Amino acid sequence: MTTLGLGMLGALGGIGVLLVLAGVRGIDLLARRSAGDRSIGLTVDQLALRLVLAATGFLIVGWLSGWLVAGLVAALAAGSAPTAWRSRGRHQRDVELVEAIAAWVEQLRDTLSAASGLEQALVASARVAPGPIAPAVERLAVRLDFERPANALRRFADDLDHPLADFVVAALVVAVEHEAREVASLLGQLAETARDEVRLRQRVWVSRARTRTVVRVIGGVLVTIVGGLMVLDRDYLSPYDSAGGQLALGVIAVVFAASLLGMDRLGRIELPDRFVAAREVA
């Protein structure tokens, strides 16, 4: 067996060991981030998984094709697979978070009419808060027992980590500190703003569905054609065996990857910077 084949078997064995250890430790290496979590850090286990996947992709594709560039492209694609997997539901998680905030604000508005004050309404809302934000609302209710309301609300905004939550928290902080009137009317307007954001996200997502489908079709056709030619007519691809052919293949791969990244960036909805952060109020 060649050295390349042995390396491929070693990489596959490494994946097996990593998955067994993750199962024993109860770690989900492909776990999706919770709504509102926009951190980009990687754990040691996730980094190890990426490295093993990248090495495996490089060895398998490099061995089958005999092309260094093809192996590098496969390594990059395999290493980024966990990110692509987690991002599949990013749009739906964002929509669910915004809808949950809107529903909670409406519940808070309705509870105000039966509660003796805003703090009591916040505590009461923890019992019926929508699922995506229920833990954060429960922590808010607990903090209100031993923290100043403004501090507890700012920590609540940090828990949700979303600009829309900052608008809601800013309004609630002003209402708590200055005993503002017509709080229910303000909450109703904030809830309507959240609903408008959900509708906007849905329209944008639907309008770009055709582009996403075209990208998938192009990628699938490209991989199918190249794979078929390698099996049925390897001589047709022989020009890529030379150094010049590898350079041309590298340029094609870079242009194709840049196009995919550009289309992915165009499909994102950029959120404004947050403006509410937890801080102690004397």
GROMACS .gro file of C-alpha atoms in nm:
model
  282
    1MET     CA    1   0.000   0.000   0.000
    2THR     CA    2   0.130   0.345  -0.087
    3THR     CA    3   0.223   0.609   0.168
    4LEU     CA    4  -0.072   0.818   0.053
    5GLY     CA    5  -0.309   0.528   0.110
    6LEU     CA    6  -0.168   0.468   0.457
    7GLY     CA    7  -0.207   0.837   0.536
    8MET     CA    8  -0.569   0.826   0.424
    9LEU     CA    9  -0.642   0.526   0.645
   10GLY     CA   10  -0.470   0.702   0.935
   11ALA     CA   11  -0.686   1.012   0.888
   12LEU     CA   12  -1.002   0.802   0.876
   13GLY     CA   13  -0.891   0.622   1.191
   14GLY     CA   14  -0.834   0.961   1.354
   15ILE     CA   15  -1.191   1.063   1.274
   16GLY     CA   16  -1.317   0.743   1.432
   17VAL     CA   17  -1.118   0.801   1.751
   18LEU     CA   18  -1.234   1.164   1.769
   19LEU     CA   19  -1.599   1.067   1.729
   20VAL     CA   20  -1.570   0.796   1.995
   21LEU     CA   21  -1.409   1.038   2.242
   22ALA     CA   22  -1.674   1.300   2.167
   23GLY     CA   23  -1.949   1.045   2.230
   24VAL     CA   24  -1.795   0.936   2.560
   25ARG     CA   25  -1.764   1.299   2.673
   26GLY     CA   26  -2.113   1.390   2.552
   27ILE     CA   27  -1.991   1.655   2.305
   28ASP     CA   28  -2.189   1.738   1.991
   29LEU     CA   29  -1.921   1.847   1.745
   30LEU     CA   30  -2.180   1.964   1.492
   31ALA     CA   31  -2.406   2.138   1.744
   32ARG     CA   32  -2.569   2.453   1.616
   33ARG     CA   33  -2.531   2.772   1.814
   34SER     CA   34  -2.828   2.896   2.009
   35ALA     CA   35  -3.032   3.191   1.889
   36GLY     CA   36  -2.861   3.515   1.964
   37ASP     CA   37  -2.516   3.359   1.991
   38ARG     CA   38  -2.295   3.533   1.735
   39SER     CA   39  -1.958   3.426   1.875
   40ILE     CA   40  -1.703   3.295   1.629
   41GLY     CA   41  -1.468   3.113   1.863
   42LEU     CA   42  -1.388   2.743   1.817
   43THR     CA   43  -1.344   2.488   2.091
   44VAL     CA   44  -1.049   2.249   2.086
   45ASP     CA   45  -1.280   1.964   1.983
   46GLN     CA   46  -1.426   2.161   1.693
   47LEU     CA   47  -1.081   2.264   1.575
   48ALA     CA   48  -0.962   1.904   1.591
   49LEU     CA   49  -1.262   1.792   1.388
   50ARG     CA   50  -1.192   2.052   1.121
   51LEU     CA   51  -0.827   1.948   1.096
   52VAL     CA   52  -0.912   1.580   1.065
   53LEU     CA   53  -1.180   1.647   0.802
   54ALA     CA   54  -0.943   1.869   0.605
   55ALA     CA   55  -0.665   1.608   0.614
   56THR     CA   56  -0.905   1.335   0.506
   57GLY     CA   57  -1.043   1.542   0.219
   58PHE     CA   58  -0.692   1.625   0.101
   59LEU     CA   59  -0.575   1.265   0.110
   60ILE     CA   60  -0.881   1.114  -0.056
   61VAL     CA   61  -0.919   1.366  -0.339
   62GLY     CA   62  -0.544   1.400  -0.386
   63TRP     CA   63  -0.507   1.024  -0.411
   64LEU     CA   64  -0.798   0.979  -0.654
   65SER     CA   65  -0.707   1.271  -0.880
   66GLY     CA   66  -0.331   1.293  -0.839
   67TRP     CA   67  -0.364   1.673  -0.830
   68LEU     CA   68  -0.224   1.879  -0.545
   69VAL     CA   69  -0.463   2.168  -0.612
   70ALA     CA   70  -0.767   1.939  -0.606
   71GLY     CA   71  -0.651   1.803  -0.271
   72LEU     CA   72  -0.613   2.152  -0.127
   73VAL     CA   73  -0.958   2.252  -0.250
   74ALA     CA   74  -1.107   1.937  -0.096
   75ALA     CA   75  -0.926   2.012   0.232
   76LEU     CA   76  -1.071   2.362   0.246
   77ALA     CA   77  -1.419   2.237   0.162
   78ALA     CA   78  -1.408   1.956   0.418
   79GLY     CA   79  -1.263   2.181   0.689
   80SER     CA   80  -1.542   2.436   0.642
   81ALA     CA   81  -1.818   2.171   0.636
   82PRO     CA   82  -1.907   2.208   1.009
   83THR     CA   83  -1.959   2.581   0.963
   84ALA     CA   84  -2.180   2.522   0.661
   85TRP     CA   85  -2.377   2.264   0.860
   86ARG     CA   86  -2.439   2.499   1.150
   87SER     CA   87  -2.527   2.790   0.923
   88ARG     CA   88  -2.803   2.596   0.745
   89GLY     CA   89  -3.054   2.703   1.008
   90ARG     CA   90  -2.911   3.048   1.078
   91HIS     CA   91  -3.193   3.230   0.900
   92GLN     CA   92  -3.461   3.030   1.079
   93ARG     CA   93  -3.297   3.081   1.419
   94ASP     CA   94  -3.275   3.457   1.364
   95VAL     CA   95  -3.641   3.472   1.260
   96GLU     CA   96  -3.745   3.265   1.562
   97LEU     CA   97  -3.551   3.494   1.794
   98VAL     CA   98  -3.707   3.812   1.654
   99GLU     CA   99  -4.055   3.658   1.662
  100ALA     CA  100  -3.999   3.549   2.022
  101ILE     CA  101  -3.894   3.902   2.122
  102ALA     CA  102  -4.202   4.046   1.951
  103ALA     CA  103  -4.433   3.795   2.123
  104TRP     CA  104  -4.273   3.862   2.463
  105VAL     CA  105  -4.310   4.238   2.421
  106GLU     CA  106  -4.678   4.191   2.337
  107GLN     CA  107  -4.722   3.968   2.642
  108LEU     CA  108  -4.549   4.229   2.856
  109ARG     CA  109  -4.777   4.500   2.719
  110ASP     CA  110  -5.086   4.295   2.797
  111THR     CA  111  -4.957   4.201   3.144
  112LEU     CA  112  -4.904   4.565   3.237
  113SER     CA  113  -5.279   4.621   3.254
  114ALA     CA  114  -5.313   4.353   3.527
  115ALA     CA  115  -4.985   4.412   3.712
  116SER     CA  116  -4.909   4.679   3.970
  117GLY     CA  117  -4.597   4.797   3.786
  118LEU     CA  118  -4.340   4.725   3.520
  119GLU     CA  119  -4.119   4.514   3.746
  120GLN     CA  120  -4.411   4.294   3.845
  121ALA     CA  121  -4.504   4.257   3.479
  122LEU     CA  122  -4.149   4.151   3.392
  123VAL     CA  123  -4.152   3.884   3.664
  124ALA     CA  124  -4.495   3.759   3.557
  125SER     CA  125  -4.388   3.737   3.190
  126ALA     CA  126  -4.125   3.476   3.279
  127ARG     CA  127  -4.400   3.215   3.319
  128VAL     CA  128  -4.526   3.253   2.961
  129ALA     CA  129  -4.217   3.371   2.771
  130PRO     CA  130  -4.167   3.217   2.423
  131GLY     CA  131  -3.928   2.924   2.407
  132PRO     CA  132  -3.627   3.085   2.232
  133ILE     CA  133  -3.595   3.355   2.499
  134ALA     CA  134  -3.754   3.179   2.797
  135PRO     CA  135  -3.423   3.108   2.980
  136ALA     CA  136  -3.312   3.471   2.942
  137VAL     CA  137  -3.647   3.603   3.070
  138GLU     CA  138  -3.634   3.364   3.365
  139ARG     CA  139  -3.286   3.489   3.456
  140LEU     CA  140  -3.417   3.845   3.428
  141ALA     CA  141  -3.696   3.767   3.673
  142VAL     CA  142  -3.447   3.620   3.920
  143ARG     CA  143  -3.209   3.915   3.889
  144LEU     CA  144  -3.486   4.162   3.961
  145ASP     CA  145  -3.499   4.022   4.316
  146PHE     CA  146  -3.144   4.130   4.405
  147GLU     CA  147  -3.030   4.379   4.136
  148ARG     CA  148  -3.139   4.722   4.030
  149PRO     CA  149  -3.392   4.689   3.745
  150ALA     CA  150  -3.170   4.883   3.502
  151ASN     CA  151  -2.876   4.649   3.567
  152ALA     CA  152  -3.092   4.338   3.533
  153LEU     CA  153  -3.237   4.464   3.206
  154ARG     CA  154  -2.893   4.536   3.061
  155ARG     CA  155  -2.779   4.185   3.150
  156PHE     CA  156  -3.094   4.058   2.983
  157ALA     CA  157  -2.993   4.244   2.665
  158ASP     CA  158  -2.651   4.076   2.681
  159ASP     CA  159  -2.820   3.735   2.714
  160LEU     CA  160  -3.023   3.791   2.397
  161ASP     CA  161  -2.733   3.959   2.212
  162HIS     CA  162  -2.951   4.115   1.941
  163PRO     CA  163  -2.993   4.481   1.836
  164LEU     CA  164  -3.372   4.454   1.852
  165ALA     CA  165  -3.347   4.343   2.214
  166ASP     CA  166  -3.137   4.654   2.280
  167PHE     CA  167  -3.419   4.877   2.158
  168VAL     CA  168  -3.665   4.699   2.387
  169VAL     CA  169  -3.430   4.712   2.685
  170ALA     CA  170  -3.348   5.080   2.627
  171ALA     CA  171  -3.721   5.161   2.633
  172LEU     CA  172  -3.773   4.955   2.949
  173VAL     CA  173  -3.474   5.114   3.125
  174VAL     CA  174  -3.608   5.462   3.051
  175ALA     CA  175  -3.952   5.356   3.173
  176VAL     CA  176  -3.809   5.214   3.496
  177GLU     CA  177  -3.572   5.500   3.576
  178HIS     CA  178  -3.803   5.787   3.481
  179GLU     CA  179  -4.140   5.628   3.554
  180ALA     CA  180  -4.255   5.696   3.201
  181ARG     CA  181  -4.621   5.681   3.110
  182GLU     CA  182  -4.781   5.515   2.810
  183VAL     CA  183  -4.536   5.226   2.838
  184ALA     CA  184  -4.793   4.986   2.694
  185SER     CA  185  -4.828   5.198   2.380
  186LEU     CA  186  -4.450   5.207   2.338
  187LEU     CA  187  -4.424   4.831   2.379
  188GLY     CA  188  -4.692   4.785   2.115
  189GLN     CA  189  -4.492   4.994   1.869
  190LEU     CA  190  -4.176   4.795   1.944
  191ALA     CA  191  -4.361   4.469   1.887
  192GLU     CA  192  -4.486   4.595   1.550
  193THR     CA  193  -4.129   4.692   1.457
  194ALA     CA  194  -4.015   4.339   1.537
  195ARG     CA  195  -4.292   4.193   1.322
  196ASP     CA  196  -4.188   4.421   1.035
  197GLU     CA  197  -3.830   4.293   1.065
  198VAL     CA  198  -3.951   3.934   1.043
  199ARG     CA  199  -4.152   4.011   0.730
  200LEU     CA  200  -3.852   4.187   0.576
  201ARG     CA  201  -3.624   3.891   0.646
  202GLN     CA  202  -3.873   3.650   0.492
  203ARG     CA  203  -3.907   3.859   0.175
  204VAL     CA  204  -3.530   3.883   0.136
  205TRP     CA  205  -3.487   3.511   0.196
  206VAL     CA  206  -3.750   3.417  -0.062
  207SER     CA  207  -3.615   3.661  -0.321
  208ARG     CA  208  -3.269   3.501  -0.299
  209ALA     CA  209  -3.390   3.142  -0.306
  210ARG     CA  210  -3.344   3.121  -0.685
  211THR     CA  211  -2.982   3.232  -0.659
  212ARG     CA  212  -2.907   2.972  -0.392
  213THR     CA  213  -3.064   2.702  -0.608
  214VAL     CA  214  -2.853   2.805  -0.910
  215VAL     CA  215  -2.534   2.788  -0.701
  216ARG     CA  216  -2.618   2.438  -0.580
  217VAL     CA  217  -2.695   2.321  -0.934
  218ILE     CA  218  -2.371   2.467  -1.074
  219GLY     CA  219  -2.161   2.311  -0.799
  220GLY     CA  220  -2.330   1.972  -0.835
  221VAL     CA  221  -2.294   1.969  -1.214
  222LEU     CA  222  -1.928   2.071  -1.191
  223VAL     CA  223  -1.839   1.797  -0.943
  224THR     CA  224  -2.037   1.538  -1.140
  225ILE     CA  225  -1.870   1.625  -1.471
  226VAL     CA  226  -1.518   1.626  -1.330
  227GLY     CA  227  -1.576   1.302  -1.142
  228GLY     CA  228  -1.726   1.138  -1.450
  229LEU     CA  229  -1.435   1.244  -1.668
  230MET     CA  230  -1.186   1.103  -1.418
  231VAL     CA  231  -1.360   0.767  -1.431
  232LEU     CA  232  -1.456   0.748  -1.799
  233ASP     CA  233  -1.198   0.958  -1.983
  234ARG     CA  234  -0.898   1.039  -1.764
  235ASP     CA  235  -0.688   1.134  -2.068
  236TYR     CA  236  -0.920   1.429  -2.136
  237LEU     CA  237  -0.799   1.587  -1.810
  238SER     CA  238  -0.431   1.506  -1.867
  239PRO     CA  239  -0.338   1.872  -1.941
  240TYR     CA  240  -0.402   1.947  -1.574
  241ASP     CA  241  -0.130   1.699  -1.473
  242SER     CA  242   0.143   1.948  -1.566
  243ALA     CA  243   0.260   2.239  -1.351
  244GLY     CA  244   0.091   2.485  -1.586
  245GLY     CA  245  -0.231   2.286  -1.568
  246GLN     CA  246  -0.220   2.288  -1.189
  247LEU     CA  247  -0.167   2.665  -1.194
  248ALA     CA  248  -0.468   2.709  -1.426
  249LEU     CA  249  -0.674   2.480  -1.202
  250GLY     CA  250  -0.571   2.684  -0.899
  251VAL     CA  251  -0.683   3.008  -1.065
  252ILE     CA  252  -1.018   2.851  -1.154
  253ALA     CA  253  -1.064   2.726  -0.799
  254VAL     CA  254  -0.981   3.068  -0.649
  255VAL     CA  255  -1.224   3.248  -0.882
  256PHE     CA  256  -1.498   2.994  -0.811
  257ALA     CA  257  -1.443   3.014  -0.434
  258ALA     CA  258  -1.438   3.395  -0.440
  259SER     CA  259  -1.767   3.393  -0.632
  260LEU     CA  260  -1.929   3.163  -0.374
  261LEU     CA  261  -1.805   3.374  -0.085
  262GLY     CA  262  -1.930   3.690  -0.254
  263MET     CA  263  -2.275   3.542  -0.310
  264ASP     CA  264  -2.288   3.420   0.049
  265ARG     CA  265  -2.199   3.768   0.175
  266LEU     CA  266  -2.467   3.925  -0.045
  267GLY     CA  267  -2.720   3.686   0.104
  268ARG     CA  268  -2.650   3.792   0.462
  269ILE     CA  269  -2.854   4.049   0.650
  270GLU     CA  270  -2.608   4.264   0.840
  271LEU     CA  271  -2.723   4.358   1.188
  272PRO     CA  272  -2.641   4.699   1.335
  273ASP     CA  273  -2.401   4.722   1.626
  274ARG     CA  274  -2.545   4.674   1.971
  275PHE     CA  275  -2.567   4.982   2.190
  276VAL     CA  276  -2.680   4.842   2.527
  277ALA     CA  277  -2.431   4.660   2.748
  278ALA     CA  278  -2.437   4.546   3.107
  279ARG     CA  279  -2.295   4.802   3.348
  280GLU     CA  280  -2.350   4.879   3.708
  281VAL     CA  281  -2.570   5.176   3.786
  282ALA     CA  282  -2.492   5.343   4.115
   0.00000   0.00000   0.00000
